[in-house]
CSV table of C-alpha atoms in Angstrom, one decimal:
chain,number,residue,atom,x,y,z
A,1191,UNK,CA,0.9,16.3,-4.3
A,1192,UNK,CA,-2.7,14.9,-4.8
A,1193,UNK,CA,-3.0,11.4,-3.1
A,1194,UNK,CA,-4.2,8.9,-6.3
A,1195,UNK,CA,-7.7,7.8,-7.0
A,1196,UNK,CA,-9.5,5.8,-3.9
A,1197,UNK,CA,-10.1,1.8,-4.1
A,1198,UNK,CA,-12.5,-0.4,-2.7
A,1199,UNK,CA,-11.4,-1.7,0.9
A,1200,UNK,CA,-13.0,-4.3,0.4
A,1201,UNK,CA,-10.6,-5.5,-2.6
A,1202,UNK,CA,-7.1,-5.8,-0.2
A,1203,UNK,CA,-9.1,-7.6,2.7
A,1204,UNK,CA,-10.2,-10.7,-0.3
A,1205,UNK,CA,-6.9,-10.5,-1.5
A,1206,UNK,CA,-5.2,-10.7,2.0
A,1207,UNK,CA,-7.7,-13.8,2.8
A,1208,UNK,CA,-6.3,-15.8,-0.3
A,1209,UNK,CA,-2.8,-14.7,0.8
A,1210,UNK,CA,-3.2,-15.9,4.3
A,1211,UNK,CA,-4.4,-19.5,3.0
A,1212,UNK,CA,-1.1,-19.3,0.5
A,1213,UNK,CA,0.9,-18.8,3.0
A,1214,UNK,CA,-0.4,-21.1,5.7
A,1215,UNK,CA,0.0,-23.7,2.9
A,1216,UNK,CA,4.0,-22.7,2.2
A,1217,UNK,CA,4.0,-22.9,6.4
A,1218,UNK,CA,2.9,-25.7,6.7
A,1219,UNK,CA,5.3,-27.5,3.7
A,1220,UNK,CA,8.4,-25.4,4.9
A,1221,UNK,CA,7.7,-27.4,8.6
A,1222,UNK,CA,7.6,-30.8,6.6
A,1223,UNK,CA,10.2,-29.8,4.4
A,1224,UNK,CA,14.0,-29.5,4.1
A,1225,UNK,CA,14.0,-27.1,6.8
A,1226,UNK,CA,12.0,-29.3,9.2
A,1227,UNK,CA,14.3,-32.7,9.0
A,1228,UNK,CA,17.7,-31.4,9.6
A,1229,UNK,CA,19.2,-31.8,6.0
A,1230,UNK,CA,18.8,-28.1,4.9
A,1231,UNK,CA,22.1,-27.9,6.1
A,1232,UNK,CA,23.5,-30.8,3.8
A,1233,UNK,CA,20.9,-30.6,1.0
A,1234,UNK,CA,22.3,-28.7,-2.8
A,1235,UNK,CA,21.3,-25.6,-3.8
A,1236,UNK,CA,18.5,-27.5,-6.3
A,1237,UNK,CA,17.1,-29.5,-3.5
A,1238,UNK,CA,16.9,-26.3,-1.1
A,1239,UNK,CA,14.9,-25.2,-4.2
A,1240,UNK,CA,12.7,-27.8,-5.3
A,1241,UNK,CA,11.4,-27.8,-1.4
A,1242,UNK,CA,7.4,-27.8,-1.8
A,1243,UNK,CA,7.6,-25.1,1.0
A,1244,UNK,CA,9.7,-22.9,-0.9
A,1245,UNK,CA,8.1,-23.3,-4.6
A,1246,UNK,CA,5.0,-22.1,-3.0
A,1247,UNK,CA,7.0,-19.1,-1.0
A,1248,UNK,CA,8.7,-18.3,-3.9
A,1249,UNK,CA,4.8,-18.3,-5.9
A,1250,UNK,CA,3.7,-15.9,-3.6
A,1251,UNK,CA,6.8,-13.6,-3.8
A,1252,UNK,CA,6.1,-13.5,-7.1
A,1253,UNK,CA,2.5,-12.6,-6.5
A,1254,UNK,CA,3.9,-9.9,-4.1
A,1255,UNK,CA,5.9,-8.4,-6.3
A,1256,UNK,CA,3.2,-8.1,-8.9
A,1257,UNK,CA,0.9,-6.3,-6.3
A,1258,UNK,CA,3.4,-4.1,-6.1
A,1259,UNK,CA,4.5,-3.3,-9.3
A,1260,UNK,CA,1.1,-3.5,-10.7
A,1261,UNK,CA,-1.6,-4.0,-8.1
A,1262,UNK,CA,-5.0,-3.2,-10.5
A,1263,UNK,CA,-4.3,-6.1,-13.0
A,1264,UNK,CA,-3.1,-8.5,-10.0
A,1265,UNK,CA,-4.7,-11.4,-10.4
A,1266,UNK,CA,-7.1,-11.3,-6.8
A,1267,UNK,CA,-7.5,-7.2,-7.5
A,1268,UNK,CA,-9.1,-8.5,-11.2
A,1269,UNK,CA,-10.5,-11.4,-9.7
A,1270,UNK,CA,-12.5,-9.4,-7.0
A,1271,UNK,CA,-13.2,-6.3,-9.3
A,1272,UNK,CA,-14.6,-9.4,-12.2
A,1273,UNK,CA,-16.7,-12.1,-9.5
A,1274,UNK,CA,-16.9,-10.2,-6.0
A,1275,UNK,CA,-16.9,-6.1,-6.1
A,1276,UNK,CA,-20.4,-6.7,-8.7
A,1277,UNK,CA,-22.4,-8.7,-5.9
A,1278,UNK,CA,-21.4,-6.1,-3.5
A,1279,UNK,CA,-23.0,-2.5,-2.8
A,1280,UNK,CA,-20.6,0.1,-3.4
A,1281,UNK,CA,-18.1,0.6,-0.6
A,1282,UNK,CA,-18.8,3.1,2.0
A,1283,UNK,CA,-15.7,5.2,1.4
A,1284,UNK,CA,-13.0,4.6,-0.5
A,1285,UNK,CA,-9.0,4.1,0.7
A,1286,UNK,CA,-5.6,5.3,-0.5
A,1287,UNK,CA,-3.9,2.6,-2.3
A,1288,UNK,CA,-0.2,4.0,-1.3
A,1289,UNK,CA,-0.6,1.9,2.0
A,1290,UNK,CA,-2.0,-1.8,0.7
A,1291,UNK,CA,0.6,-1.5,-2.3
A,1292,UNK,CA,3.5,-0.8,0.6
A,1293,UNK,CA,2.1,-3.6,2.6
A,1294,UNK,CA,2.5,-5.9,-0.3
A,1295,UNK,CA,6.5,-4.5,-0.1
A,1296,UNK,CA,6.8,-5.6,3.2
A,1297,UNK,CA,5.4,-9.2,2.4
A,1298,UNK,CA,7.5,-9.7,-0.2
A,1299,UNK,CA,10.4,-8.2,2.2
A,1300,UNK,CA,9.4,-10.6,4.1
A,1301,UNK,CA,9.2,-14.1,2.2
A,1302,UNK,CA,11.9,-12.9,0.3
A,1303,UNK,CA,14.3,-13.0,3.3
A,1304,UNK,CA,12.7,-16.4,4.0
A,1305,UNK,CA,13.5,-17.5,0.7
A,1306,UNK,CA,17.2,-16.6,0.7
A,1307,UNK,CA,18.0,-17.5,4.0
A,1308,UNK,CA,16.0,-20.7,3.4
A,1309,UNK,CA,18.5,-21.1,-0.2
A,1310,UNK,CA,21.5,-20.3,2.0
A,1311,UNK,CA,21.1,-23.0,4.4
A,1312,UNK,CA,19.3,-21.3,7.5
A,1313,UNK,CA,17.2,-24.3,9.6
A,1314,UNK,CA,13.6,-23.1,9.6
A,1315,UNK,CA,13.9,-19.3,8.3
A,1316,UNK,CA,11.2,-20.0,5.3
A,1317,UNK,CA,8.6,-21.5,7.7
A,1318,UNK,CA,9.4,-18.4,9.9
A,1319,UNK,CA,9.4,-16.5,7.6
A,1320,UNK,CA,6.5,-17.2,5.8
A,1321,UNK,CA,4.4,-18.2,9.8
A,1322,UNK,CA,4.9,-14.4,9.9
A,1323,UNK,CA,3.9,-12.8,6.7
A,1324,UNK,CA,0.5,-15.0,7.6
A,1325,UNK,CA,-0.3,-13.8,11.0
A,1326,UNK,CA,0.1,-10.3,9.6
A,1327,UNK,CA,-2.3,-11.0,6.1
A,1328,UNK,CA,-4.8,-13.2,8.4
A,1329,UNK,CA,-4.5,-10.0,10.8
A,1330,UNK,CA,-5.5,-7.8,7.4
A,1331,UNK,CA,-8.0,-10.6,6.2
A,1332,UNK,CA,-10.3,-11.2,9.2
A,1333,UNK,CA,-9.8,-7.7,11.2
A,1334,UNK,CA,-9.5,-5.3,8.8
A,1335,UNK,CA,-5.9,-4.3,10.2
A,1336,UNK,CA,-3.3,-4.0,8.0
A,1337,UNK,CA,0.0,-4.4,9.8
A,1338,UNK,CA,2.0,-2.8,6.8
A,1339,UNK,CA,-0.6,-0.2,5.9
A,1340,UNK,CA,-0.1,0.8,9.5
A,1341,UNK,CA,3.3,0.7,9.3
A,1342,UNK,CA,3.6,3.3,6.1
A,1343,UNK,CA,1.6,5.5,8.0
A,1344,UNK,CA,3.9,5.5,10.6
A,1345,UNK,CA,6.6,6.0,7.8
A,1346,UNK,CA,5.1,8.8,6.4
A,1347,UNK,CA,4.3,10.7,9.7
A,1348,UNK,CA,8.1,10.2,10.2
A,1349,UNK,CA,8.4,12.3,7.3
A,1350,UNK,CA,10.4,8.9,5.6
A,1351,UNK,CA,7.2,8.0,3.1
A,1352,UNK,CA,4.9,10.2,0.8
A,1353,UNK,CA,5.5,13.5,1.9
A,1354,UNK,CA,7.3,16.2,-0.6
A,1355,UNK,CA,8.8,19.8,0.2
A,1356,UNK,CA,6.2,22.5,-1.2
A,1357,UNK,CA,6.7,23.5,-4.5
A,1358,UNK,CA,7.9,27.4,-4.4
């Protein structure tokens, strides 16, 4: 199995620096929220829902999931390929883009626990959830370490991700 055609590192890295601010943002509103005054427990289904924290978690799910199903025409991968990636010099090597898209997976694993626990009542789980999907994008964004990319690799050395039987 041939491993698909390189991308531009630097392309994740922008994306996972407008994540982090996203989700700082739905942190922040989760801790001001529902879930921060003590009537998540007592509030309906359509006020756990209308929370600002968890319109702006549930934005960036969506966001997730579209990096995932289709990370070229997400809209920071066309944003960086149409303002950024032009201005730049060409990378110096390019990366697998199995590892990124996974790493979007587990973000959206993530927020997306966050969002149903935070819909079935759970004090605090969005702005926990969502405080922790940041430190690992921030992680991604300024360093250049990708906790999930790290984490498929450990997958696929496992034998559990990317790796097929030869063909006889």
């Amino acid at each position: 199995m041939t491993a698909p055609a390189g991308i531009d590192p630097r392309g994740p890295r922008f994306a996972a620096w407008i994540t982090s601010a996203l989700l700082l943002i739905a942190t922040l509103l989760g801790l001001t929220g529902v879930a921060a005054d003590g009537t998540i427990t007592t509030a309906s289904l359509g006020e756990r829902a209308a929370d600002p924290g968890f319109v702006v978690a549930a934005t960036i799910a969506v966001l997730f999931i579209w990096g995932v199903v289709s990370p070229a025409t997400s809209p920071w991968a066309v944003l960086f390929r149409g303002a950024i990636r032009p201005r730049l010099a060409p990378p110096a090597e390019l990366e697998d883009p199995r590892p990124p898209r996974f790493a979007q997976g587990v973000g959206l694993l993530v927020v997306g626990l966050g969002l149903v626990l935070h819909l079935a009542g759970v004090p605090l789980a969005l702005p926990i959830a969502t405080a922790a999907a940041f430190v690992a994008a921030f992680l991604n964004a300024a360093f250049g370490f990708c906790l999930g990319c790290q984490l498929y690799l450990l997958l696929q050395r496992a034998g559990v991700l990317g790796r097929r039987g030869a063909a006889a």
